PDB file of C-alpha atoms in Angstrom:
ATOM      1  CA  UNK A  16      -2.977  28.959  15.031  1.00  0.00           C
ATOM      2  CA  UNK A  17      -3.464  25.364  15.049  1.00  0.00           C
ATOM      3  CA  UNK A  18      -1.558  23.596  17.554  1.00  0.00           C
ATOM      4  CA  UNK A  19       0.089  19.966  16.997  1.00  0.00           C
ATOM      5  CA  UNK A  20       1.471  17.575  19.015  1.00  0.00           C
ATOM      6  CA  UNK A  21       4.621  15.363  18.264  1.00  0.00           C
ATOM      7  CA  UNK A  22       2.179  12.520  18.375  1.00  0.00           C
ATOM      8  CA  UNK A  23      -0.155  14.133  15.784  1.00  0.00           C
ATOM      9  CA  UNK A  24       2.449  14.992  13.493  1.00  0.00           C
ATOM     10  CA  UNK A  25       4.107  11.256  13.814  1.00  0.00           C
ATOM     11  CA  UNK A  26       0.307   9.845  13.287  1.00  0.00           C
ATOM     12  CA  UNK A  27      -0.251  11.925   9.895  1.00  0.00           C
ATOM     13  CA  UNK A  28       3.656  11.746   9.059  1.00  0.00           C
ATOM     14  CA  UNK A  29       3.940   8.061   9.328  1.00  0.00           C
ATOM     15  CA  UNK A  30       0.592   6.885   7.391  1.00  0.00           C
ATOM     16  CA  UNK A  31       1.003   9.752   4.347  1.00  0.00           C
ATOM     17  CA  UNK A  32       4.249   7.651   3.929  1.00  0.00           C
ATOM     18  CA  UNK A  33       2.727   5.102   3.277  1.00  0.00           C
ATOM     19  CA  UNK A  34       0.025   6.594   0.842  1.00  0.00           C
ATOM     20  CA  UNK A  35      -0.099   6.382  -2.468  1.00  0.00           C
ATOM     21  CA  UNK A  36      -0.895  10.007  -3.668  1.00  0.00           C
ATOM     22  CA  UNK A  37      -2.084   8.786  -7.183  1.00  0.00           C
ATOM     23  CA  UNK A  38      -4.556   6.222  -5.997  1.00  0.00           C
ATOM     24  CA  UNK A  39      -5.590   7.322  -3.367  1.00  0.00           C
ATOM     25  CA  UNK A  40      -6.151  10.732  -5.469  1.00  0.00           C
ATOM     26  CA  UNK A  41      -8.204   9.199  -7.577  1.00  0.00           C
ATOM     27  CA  UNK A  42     -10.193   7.375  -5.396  1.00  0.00           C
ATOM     28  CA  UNK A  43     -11.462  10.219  -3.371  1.00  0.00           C
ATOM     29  CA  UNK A  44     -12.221  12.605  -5.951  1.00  0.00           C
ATOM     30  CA  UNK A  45     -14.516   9.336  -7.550  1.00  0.00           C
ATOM     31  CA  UNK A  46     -15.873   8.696  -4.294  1.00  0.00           C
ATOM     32  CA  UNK A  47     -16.706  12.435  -4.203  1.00  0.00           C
ATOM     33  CA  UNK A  48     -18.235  12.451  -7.721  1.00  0.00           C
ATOM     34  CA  UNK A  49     -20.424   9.566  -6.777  1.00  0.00           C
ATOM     35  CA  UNK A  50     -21.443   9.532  -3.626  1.00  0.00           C
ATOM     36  CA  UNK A  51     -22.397  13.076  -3.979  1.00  0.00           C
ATOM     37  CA  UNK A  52     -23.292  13.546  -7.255  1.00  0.00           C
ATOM     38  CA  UNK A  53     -23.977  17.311  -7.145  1.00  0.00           C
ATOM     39  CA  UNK A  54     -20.066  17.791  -7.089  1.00  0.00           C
ATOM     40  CA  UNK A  55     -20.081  17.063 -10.773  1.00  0.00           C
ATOM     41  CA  UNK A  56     -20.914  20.411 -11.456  1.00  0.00           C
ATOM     42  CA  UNK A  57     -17.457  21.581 -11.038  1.00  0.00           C
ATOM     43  CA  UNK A  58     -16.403  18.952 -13.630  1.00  0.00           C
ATOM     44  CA  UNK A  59     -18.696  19.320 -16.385  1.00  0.00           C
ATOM     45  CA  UNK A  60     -15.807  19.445 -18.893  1.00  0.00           C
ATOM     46  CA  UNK A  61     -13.990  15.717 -17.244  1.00  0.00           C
ATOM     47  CA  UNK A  62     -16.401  13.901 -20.173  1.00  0.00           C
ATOM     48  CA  UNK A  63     -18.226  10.693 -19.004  1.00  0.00           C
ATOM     49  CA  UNK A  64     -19.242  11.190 -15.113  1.00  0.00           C
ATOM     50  CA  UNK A  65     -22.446   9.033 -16.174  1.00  0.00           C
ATOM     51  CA  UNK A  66     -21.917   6.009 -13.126  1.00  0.00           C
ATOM     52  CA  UNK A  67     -19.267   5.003 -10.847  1.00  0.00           C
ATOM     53  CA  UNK A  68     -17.885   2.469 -13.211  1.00  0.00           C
ATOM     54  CA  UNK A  69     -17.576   5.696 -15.626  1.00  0.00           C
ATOM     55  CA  UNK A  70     -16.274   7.912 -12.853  1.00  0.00           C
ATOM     56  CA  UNK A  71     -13.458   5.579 -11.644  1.00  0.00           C
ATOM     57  CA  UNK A  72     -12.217   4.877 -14.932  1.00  0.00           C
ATOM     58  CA  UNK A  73     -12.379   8.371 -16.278  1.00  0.00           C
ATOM     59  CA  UNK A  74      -8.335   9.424 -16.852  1.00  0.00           C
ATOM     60  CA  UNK A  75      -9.131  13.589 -16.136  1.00  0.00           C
ATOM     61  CA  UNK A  76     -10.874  12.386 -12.756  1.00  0.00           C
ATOM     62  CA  UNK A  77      -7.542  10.238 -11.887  1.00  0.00           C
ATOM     63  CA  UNK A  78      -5.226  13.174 -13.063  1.00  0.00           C
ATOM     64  CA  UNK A  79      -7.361  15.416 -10.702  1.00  0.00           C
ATOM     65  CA  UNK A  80      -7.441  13.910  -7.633  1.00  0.00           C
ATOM     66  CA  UNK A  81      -3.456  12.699  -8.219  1.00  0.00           C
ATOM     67  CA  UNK A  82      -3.099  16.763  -8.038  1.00  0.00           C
ATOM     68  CA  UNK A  83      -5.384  17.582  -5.356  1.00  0.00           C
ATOM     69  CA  UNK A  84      -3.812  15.097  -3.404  1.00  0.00           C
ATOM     70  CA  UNK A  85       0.135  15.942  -4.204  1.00  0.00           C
ATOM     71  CA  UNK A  86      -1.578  19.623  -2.836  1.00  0.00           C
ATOM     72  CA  UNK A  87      -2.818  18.159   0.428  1.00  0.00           C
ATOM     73  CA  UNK A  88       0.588  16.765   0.572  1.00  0.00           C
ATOM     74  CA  UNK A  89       1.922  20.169   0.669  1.00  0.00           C
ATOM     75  CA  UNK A  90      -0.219  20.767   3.593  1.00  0.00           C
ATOM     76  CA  UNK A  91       1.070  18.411   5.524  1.00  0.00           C
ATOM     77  CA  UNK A  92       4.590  19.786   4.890  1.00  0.00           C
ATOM     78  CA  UNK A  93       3.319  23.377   5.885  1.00  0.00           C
ATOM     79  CA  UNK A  94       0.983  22.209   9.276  1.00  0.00           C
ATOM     80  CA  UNK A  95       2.417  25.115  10.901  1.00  0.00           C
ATOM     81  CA  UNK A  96       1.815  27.211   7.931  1.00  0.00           C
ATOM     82  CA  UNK A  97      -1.444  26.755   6.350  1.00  0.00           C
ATOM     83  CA  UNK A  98      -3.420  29.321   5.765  1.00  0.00           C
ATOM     84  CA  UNK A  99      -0.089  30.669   3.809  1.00  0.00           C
ATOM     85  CA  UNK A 100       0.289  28.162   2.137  1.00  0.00           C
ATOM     86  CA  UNK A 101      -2.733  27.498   0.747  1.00  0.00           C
ATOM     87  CA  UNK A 102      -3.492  31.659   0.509  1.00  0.00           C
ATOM     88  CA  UNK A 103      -3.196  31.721  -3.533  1.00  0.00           C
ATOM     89  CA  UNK A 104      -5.600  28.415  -3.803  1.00  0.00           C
ATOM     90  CA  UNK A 105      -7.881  29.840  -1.671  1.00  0.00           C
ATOM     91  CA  UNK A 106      -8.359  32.797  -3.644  1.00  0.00           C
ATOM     92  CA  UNK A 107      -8.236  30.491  -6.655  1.00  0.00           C
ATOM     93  CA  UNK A 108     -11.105  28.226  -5.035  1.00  0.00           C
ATOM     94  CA  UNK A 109     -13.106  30.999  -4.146  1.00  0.00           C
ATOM     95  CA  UNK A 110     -12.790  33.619  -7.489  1.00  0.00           C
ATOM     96  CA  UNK A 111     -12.272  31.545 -10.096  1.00  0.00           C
ATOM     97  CA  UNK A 112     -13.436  27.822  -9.447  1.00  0.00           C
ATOM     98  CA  UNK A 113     -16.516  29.309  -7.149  1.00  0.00           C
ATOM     99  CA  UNK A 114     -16.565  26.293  -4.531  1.00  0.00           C
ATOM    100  CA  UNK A 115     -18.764  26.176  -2.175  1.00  0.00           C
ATOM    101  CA  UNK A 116     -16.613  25.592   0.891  1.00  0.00           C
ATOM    102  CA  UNK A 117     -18.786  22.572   2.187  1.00  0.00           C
ATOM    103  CA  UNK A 118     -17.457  21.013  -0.396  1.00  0.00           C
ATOM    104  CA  UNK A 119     -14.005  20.975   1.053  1.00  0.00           C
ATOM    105  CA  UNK A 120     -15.300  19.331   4.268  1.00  0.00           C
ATOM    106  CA  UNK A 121     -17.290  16.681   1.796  1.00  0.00           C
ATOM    107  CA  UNK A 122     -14.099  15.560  -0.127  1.00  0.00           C
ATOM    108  CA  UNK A 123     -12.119  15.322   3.565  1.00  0.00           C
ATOM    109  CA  UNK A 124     -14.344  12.973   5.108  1.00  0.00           C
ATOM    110  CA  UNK A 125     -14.379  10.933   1.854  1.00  0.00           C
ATOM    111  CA  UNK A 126     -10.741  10.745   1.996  1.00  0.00           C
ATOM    112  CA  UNK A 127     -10.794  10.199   5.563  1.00  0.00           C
ATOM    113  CA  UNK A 128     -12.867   6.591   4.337  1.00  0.00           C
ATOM    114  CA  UNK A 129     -10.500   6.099   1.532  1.00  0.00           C
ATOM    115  CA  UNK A 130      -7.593   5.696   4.200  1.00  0.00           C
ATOM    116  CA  UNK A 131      -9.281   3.489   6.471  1.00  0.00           C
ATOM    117  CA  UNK A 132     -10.536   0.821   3.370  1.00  0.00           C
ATOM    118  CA  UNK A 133      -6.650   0.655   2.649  1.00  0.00           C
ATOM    119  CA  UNK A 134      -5.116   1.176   6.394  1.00  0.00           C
ATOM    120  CA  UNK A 135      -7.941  -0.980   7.847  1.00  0.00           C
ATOM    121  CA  UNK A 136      -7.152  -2.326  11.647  1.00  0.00           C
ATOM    122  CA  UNK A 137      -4.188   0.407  11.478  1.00  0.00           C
ATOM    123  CA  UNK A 138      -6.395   2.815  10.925  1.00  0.00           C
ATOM    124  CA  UNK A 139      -6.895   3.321  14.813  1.00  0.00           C
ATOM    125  CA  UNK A 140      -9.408   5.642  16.304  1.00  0.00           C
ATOM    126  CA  UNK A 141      -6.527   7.907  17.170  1.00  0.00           C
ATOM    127  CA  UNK A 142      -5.064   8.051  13.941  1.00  0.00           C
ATOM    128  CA  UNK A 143      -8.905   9.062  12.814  1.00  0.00           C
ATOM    129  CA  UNK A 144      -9.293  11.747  15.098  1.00  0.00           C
ATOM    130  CA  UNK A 145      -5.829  13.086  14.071  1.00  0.00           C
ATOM    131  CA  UNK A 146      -6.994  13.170  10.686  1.00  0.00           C
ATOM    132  CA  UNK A 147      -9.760  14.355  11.022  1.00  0.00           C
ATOM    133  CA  UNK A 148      -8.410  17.283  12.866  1.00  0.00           C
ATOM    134  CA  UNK A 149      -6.189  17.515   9.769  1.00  0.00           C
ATOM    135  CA  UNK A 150      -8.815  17.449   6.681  1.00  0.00           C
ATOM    136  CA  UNK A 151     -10.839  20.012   8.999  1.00  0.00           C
ATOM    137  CA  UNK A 152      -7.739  22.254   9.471  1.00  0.00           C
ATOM    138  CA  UNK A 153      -7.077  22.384   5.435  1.00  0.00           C
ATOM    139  CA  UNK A 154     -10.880  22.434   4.917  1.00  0.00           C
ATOM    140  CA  UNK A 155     -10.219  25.836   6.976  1.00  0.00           C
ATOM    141  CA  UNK A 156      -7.743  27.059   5.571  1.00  0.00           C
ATOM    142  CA  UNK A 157      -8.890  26.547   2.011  1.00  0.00           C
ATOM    143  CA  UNK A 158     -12.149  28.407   3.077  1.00  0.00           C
ATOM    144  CA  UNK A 159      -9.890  31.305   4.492  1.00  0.00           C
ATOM    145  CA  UNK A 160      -9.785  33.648   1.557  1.00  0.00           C
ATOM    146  CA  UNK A 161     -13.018  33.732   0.613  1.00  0.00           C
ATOM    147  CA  UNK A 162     -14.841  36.676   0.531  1.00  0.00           C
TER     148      UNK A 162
ATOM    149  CA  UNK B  11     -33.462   8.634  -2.670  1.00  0.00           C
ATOM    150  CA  UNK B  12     -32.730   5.123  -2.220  1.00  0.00           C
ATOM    151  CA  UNK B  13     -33.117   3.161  -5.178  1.00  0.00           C
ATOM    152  CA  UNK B  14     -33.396  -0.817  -5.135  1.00  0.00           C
ATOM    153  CA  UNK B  15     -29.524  -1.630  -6.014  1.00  0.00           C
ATOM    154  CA  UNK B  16     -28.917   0.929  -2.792  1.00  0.00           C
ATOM    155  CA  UNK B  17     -31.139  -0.886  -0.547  1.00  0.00           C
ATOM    156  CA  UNK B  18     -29.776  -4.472  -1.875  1.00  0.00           C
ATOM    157  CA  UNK B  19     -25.876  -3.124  -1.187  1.00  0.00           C
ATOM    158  CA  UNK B  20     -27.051  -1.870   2.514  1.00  0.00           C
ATOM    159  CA  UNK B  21     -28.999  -4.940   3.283  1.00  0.00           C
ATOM    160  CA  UNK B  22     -25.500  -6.751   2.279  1.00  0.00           C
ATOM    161  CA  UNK B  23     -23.448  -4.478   4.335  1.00  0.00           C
ATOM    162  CA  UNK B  24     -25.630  -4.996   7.335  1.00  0.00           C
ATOM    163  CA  UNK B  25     -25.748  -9.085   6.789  1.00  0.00           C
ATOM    164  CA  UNK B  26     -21.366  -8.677   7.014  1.00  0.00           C
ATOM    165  CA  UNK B  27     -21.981  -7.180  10.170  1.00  0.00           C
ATOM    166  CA  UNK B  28     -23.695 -10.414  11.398  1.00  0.00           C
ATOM    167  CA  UNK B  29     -22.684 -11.261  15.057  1.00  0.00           C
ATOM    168  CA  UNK B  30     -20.223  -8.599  15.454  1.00  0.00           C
ATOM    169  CA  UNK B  31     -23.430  -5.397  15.998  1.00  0.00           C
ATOM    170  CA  UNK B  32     -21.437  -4.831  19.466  1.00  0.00           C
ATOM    171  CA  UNK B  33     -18.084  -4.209  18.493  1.00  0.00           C
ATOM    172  CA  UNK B  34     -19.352  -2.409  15.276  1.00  0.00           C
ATOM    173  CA  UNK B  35     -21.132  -0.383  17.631  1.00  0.00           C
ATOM    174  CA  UNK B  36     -19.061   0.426  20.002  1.00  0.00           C
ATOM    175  CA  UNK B  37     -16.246   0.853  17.765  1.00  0.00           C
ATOM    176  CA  UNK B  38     -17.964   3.901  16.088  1.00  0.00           C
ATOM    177  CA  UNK B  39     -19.062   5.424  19.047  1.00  0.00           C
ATOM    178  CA  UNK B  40     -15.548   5.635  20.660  1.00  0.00           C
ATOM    179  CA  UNK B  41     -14.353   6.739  17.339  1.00  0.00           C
ATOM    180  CA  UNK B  42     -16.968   9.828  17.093  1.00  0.00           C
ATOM    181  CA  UNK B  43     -16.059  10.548  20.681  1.00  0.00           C
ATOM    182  CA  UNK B  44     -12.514  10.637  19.771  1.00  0.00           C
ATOM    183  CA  UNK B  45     -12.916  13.081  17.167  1.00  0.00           C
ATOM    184  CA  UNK B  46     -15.627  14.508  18.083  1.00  0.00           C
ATOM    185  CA  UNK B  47     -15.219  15.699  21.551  1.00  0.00           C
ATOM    186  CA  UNK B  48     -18.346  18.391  21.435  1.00  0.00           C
ATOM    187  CA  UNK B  49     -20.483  14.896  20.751  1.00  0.00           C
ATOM    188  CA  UNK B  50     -19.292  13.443  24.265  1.00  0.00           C
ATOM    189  CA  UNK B  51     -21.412  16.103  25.972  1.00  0.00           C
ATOM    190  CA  UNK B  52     -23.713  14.369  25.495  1.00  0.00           C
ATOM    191  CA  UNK B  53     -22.912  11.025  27.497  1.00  0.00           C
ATOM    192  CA  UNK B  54     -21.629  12.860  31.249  1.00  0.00           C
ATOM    193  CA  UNK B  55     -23.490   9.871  32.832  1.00  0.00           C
ATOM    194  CA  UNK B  56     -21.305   7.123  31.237  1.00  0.00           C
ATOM    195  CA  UNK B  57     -18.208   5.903  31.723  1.00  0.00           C
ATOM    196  CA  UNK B  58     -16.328   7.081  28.448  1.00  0.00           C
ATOM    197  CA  UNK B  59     -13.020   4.774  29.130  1.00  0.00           C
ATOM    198  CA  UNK B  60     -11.975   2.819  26.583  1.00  0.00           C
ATOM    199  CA  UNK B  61     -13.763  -0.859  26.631  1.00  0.00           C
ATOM    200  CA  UNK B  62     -16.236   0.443  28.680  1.00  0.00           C
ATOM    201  CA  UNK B  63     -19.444  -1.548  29.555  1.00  0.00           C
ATOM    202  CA  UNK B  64     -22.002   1.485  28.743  1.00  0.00           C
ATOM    203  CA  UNK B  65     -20.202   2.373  25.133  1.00  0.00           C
ATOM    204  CA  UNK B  66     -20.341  -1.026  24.131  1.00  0.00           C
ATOM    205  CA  UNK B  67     -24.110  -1.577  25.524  1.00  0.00           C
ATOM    206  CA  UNK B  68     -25.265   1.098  23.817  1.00  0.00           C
ATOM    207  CA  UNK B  69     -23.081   1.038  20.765  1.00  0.00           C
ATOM    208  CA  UNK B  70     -25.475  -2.308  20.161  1.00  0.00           C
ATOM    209  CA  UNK B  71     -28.130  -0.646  20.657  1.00  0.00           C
ATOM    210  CA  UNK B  72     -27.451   2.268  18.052  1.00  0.00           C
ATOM    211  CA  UNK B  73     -26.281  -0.834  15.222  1.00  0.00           C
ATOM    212  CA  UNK B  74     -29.909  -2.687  16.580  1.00  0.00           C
ATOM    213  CA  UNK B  75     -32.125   0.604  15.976  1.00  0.00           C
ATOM    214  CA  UNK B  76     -30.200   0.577  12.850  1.00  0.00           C
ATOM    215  CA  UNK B  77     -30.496  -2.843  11.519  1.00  0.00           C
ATOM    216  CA  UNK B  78     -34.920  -2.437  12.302  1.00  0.00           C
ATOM    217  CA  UNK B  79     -34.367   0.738  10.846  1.00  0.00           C
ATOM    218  CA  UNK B  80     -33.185  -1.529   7.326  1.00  0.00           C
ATOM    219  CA  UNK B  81     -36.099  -3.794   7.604  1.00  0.00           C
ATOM    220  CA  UNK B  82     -37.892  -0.993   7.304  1.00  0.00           C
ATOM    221  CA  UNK B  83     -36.502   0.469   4.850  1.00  0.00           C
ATOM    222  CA  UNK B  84     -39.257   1.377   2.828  1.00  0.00           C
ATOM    223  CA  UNK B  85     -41.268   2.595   6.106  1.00  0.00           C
ATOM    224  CA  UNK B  86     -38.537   4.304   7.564  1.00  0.00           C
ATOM    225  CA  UNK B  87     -40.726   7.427   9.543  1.00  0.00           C
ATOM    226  CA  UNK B  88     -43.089   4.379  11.193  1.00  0.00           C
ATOM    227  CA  UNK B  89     -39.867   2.146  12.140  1.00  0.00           C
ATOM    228  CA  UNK B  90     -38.328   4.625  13.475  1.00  0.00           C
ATOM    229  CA  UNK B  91     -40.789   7.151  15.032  1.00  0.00           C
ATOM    230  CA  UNK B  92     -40.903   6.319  18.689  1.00  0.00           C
ATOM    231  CA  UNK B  93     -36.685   6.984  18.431  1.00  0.00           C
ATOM    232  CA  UNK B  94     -37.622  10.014  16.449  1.00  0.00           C
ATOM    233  CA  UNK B  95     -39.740  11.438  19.679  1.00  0.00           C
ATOM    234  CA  UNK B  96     -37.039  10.252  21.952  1.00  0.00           C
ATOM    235  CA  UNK B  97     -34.253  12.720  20.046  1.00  0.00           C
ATOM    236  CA  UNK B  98     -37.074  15.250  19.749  1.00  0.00           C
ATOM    237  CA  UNK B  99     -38.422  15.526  22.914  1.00  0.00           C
ATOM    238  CA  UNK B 100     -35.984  13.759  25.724  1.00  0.00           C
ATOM    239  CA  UNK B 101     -32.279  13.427  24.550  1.00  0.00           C
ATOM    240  CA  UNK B 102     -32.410  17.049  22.599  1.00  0.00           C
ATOM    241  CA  UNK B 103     -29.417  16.059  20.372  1.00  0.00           C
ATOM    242  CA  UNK B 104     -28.479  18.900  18.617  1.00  0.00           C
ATOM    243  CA  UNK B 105     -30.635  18.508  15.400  1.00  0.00           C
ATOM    244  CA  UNK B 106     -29.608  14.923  14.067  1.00  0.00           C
ATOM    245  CA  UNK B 107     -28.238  16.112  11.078  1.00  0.00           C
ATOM    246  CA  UNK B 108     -25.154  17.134  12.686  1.00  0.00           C
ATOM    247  CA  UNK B 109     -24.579  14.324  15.174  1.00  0.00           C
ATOM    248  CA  UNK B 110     -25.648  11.803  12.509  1.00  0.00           C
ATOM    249  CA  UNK B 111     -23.229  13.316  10.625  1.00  0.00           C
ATOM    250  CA  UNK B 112     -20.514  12.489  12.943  1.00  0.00           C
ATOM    251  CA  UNK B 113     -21.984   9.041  13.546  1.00  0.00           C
ATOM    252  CA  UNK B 114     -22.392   8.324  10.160  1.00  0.00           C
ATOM    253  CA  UNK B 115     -18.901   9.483   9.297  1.00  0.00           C
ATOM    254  CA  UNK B 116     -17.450   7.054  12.322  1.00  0.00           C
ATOM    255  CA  UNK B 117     -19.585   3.767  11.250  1.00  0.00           C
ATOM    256  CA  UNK B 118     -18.637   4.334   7.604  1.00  0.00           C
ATOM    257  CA  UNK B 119     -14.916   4.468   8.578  1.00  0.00           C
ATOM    258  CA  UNK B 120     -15.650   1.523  10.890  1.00  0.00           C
ATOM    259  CA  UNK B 121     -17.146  -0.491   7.938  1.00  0.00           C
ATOM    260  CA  UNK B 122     -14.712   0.848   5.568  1.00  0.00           C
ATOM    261  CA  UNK B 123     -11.651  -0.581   8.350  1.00  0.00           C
ATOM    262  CA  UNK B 124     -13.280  -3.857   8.214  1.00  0.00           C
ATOM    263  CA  UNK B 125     -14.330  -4.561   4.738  1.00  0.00           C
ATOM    264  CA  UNK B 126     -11.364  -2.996   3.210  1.00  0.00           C
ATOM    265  CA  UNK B 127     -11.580  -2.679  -0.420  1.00  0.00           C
ATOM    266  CA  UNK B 128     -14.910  -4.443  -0.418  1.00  0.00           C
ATOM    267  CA  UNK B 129     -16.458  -1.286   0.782  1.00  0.00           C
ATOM    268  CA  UNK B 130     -16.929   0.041  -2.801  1.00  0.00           C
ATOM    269  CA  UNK B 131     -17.670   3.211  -4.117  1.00  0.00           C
ATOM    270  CA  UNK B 132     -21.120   2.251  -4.480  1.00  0.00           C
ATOM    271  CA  UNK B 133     -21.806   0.851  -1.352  1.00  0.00           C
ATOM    272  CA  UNK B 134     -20.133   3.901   0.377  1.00  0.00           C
ATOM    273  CA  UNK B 135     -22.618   5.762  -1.470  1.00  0.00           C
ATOM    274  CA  UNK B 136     -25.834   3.866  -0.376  1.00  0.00           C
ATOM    275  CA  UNK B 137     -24.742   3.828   3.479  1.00  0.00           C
ATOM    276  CA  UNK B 138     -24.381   7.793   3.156  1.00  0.00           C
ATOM    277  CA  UNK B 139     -27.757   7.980   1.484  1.00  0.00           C
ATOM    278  CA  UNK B 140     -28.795   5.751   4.082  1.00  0.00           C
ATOM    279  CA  UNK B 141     -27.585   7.643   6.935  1.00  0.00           C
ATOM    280  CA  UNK B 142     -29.049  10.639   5.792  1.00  0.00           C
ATOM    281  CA  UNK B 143     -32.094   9.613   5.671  1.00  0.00           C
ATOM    282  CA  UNK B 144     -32.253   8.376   9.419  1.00  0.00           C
ATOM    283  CA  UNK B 145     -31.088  11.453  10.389  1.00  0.00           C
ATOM    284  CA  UNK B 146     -33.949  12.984   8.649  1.00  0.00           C
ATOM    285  CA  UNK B 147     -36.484  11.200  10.087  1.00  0.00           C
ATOM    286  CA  UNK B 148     -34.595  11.193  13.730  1.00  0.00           C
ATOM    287  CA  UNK B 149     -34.926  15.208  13.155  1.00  0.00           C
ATOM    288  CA  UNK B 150     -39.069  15.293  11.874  1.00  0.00           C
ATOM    289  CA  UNK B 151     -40.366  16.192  15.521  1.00  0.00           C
ATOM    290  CA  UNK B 152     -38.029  18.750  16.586  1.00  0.00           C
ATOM    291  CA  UNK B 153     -40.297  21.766  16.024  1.00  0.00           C
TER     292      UNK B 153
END
């Protein structure tokens, strides 16, 4: 099990306070779409993916990563949890959507680079590292069920 | 592959960074070895404490290599081959495309921190591509 400190859960407590699921949601999953383009091929029924002006605009992509993000959230509600928590989407990620796993690792680090555009200078190095501890840790336990 | 508009967008990045190559520098490298810990393994003969003089020496010299490595763009496997036998054959980095990684993620979070909303999707995308592509040629020699 993963361990956290009180510091690490005040670092990710205090800034996903301050986020803004929906647009920061949508940003990621864009960024995702566009700077690697191969993820499209989970979305091939979102409509126009044909540029990043496309991509950001497109209403299914901002309705998507709004809900992928509100799930994250969950995570971060369950850090002592996880891997029970996110059991069902696992399976879901792994039987039905057929994810490659890397992908979950892709979309963290992206998200990781969506927080620090809009955090900037608060967006310390130890806030990073805590984070990045965190997208790893659901990357994980997303990856769990697979089989 | 890096098209034109890429190589325009990192050449613009790079010209923001004007004057500040140290801090940049030595900004990411603290931050990979913050998250990172496995990558400070690398580093047991410098002085890892924040503000140090080494980190911030060589965290110049990483943006530097860097910044020849975008005049070069197009040449990228010439700029950059004597660094390429220098990961190969001295420093033995585990195969760039996992420390790159882990730089690359660092100085994109670093450039993201600073340019705030003006690091756009697209430009995001052409560092990554960019970054990749060093990493590739950093890793040619290794067997």
């Amino acid at each position: 099990m993963v361990h956290w400190s009180a510091e690490e859960k005040q670092l990710i407590a205090g800034l996903w306070a301050k986020v803004n699921v929906e647009e920061c949601g949508a940003e990621a999953l864009a960024r995702l779409l566009i700077v690697y383009p191969w993820t499209q091929r989970f979305f091939a029924s979102f409509g126009n993916l044909s540029g990043p002006t496309a991509i950001v605009g497109n209403p299914k992509v901002r309705a998507h990563g709004k809900k992928v993000l509100t799930s994250f959230g969950d995570a971060i509600k369950n850090l002592d949890n996880l891997k029970v928590t996110y059991s069902k989407l696992s399976e879901l990620h792994c039987d039905k959507l057929h994810v490659d796993p890397e992908n979950f690792r892709l979309l963290g680090d992206i998200l990781i680079i969506v927080l620090a555009a809009h955090f900037t200078k608060d967006f310390t190095p130890t806030c990073q590292a805590t984070w990045q501890k965190l997208v790893g840790v659901v990357a994980h336990a997303l990856a769990h069920k697979y089989h | 592959m890096l098209t034109s508009e890429d190589k325009k967008l990192i050449q613009h990045v790079w010209g923001r960074l004007s004057g500040c190559e140290e801090e940049v520098g030595a900004d990411a490298l603290w931050r990979m070895f913050h998250a990172y810990p496995p990558t400070k393994t690398y580093f047991p003969h410098f002085d890892l404490s924040p503000g140090s003089d080494q980190i911030r020496s060589h965290g110049k010299k990483v943006v530097a290599a860097l910044g020849t490595a975008i005049k070069n763009i197009d040449s990228l496997s010439q700029a950059l081959s004597e660094l390429s036998n220098l990961h190969a054959y001295n420093l033995r980095v585990d195969p760039p495309r996992f420390s790159l990684q882990f730089l690359s993620q660092c100085l994109q979070v670093v450039l993201a921190v600073r340019l705030g909303k003006e690091y756009t999707p697209e430009m995001h995308s052409a560092v990554d591509k960019f970054m990749s592509a060093v990493a590739a040629v950093l890793a040619e020699k290794y067997r």
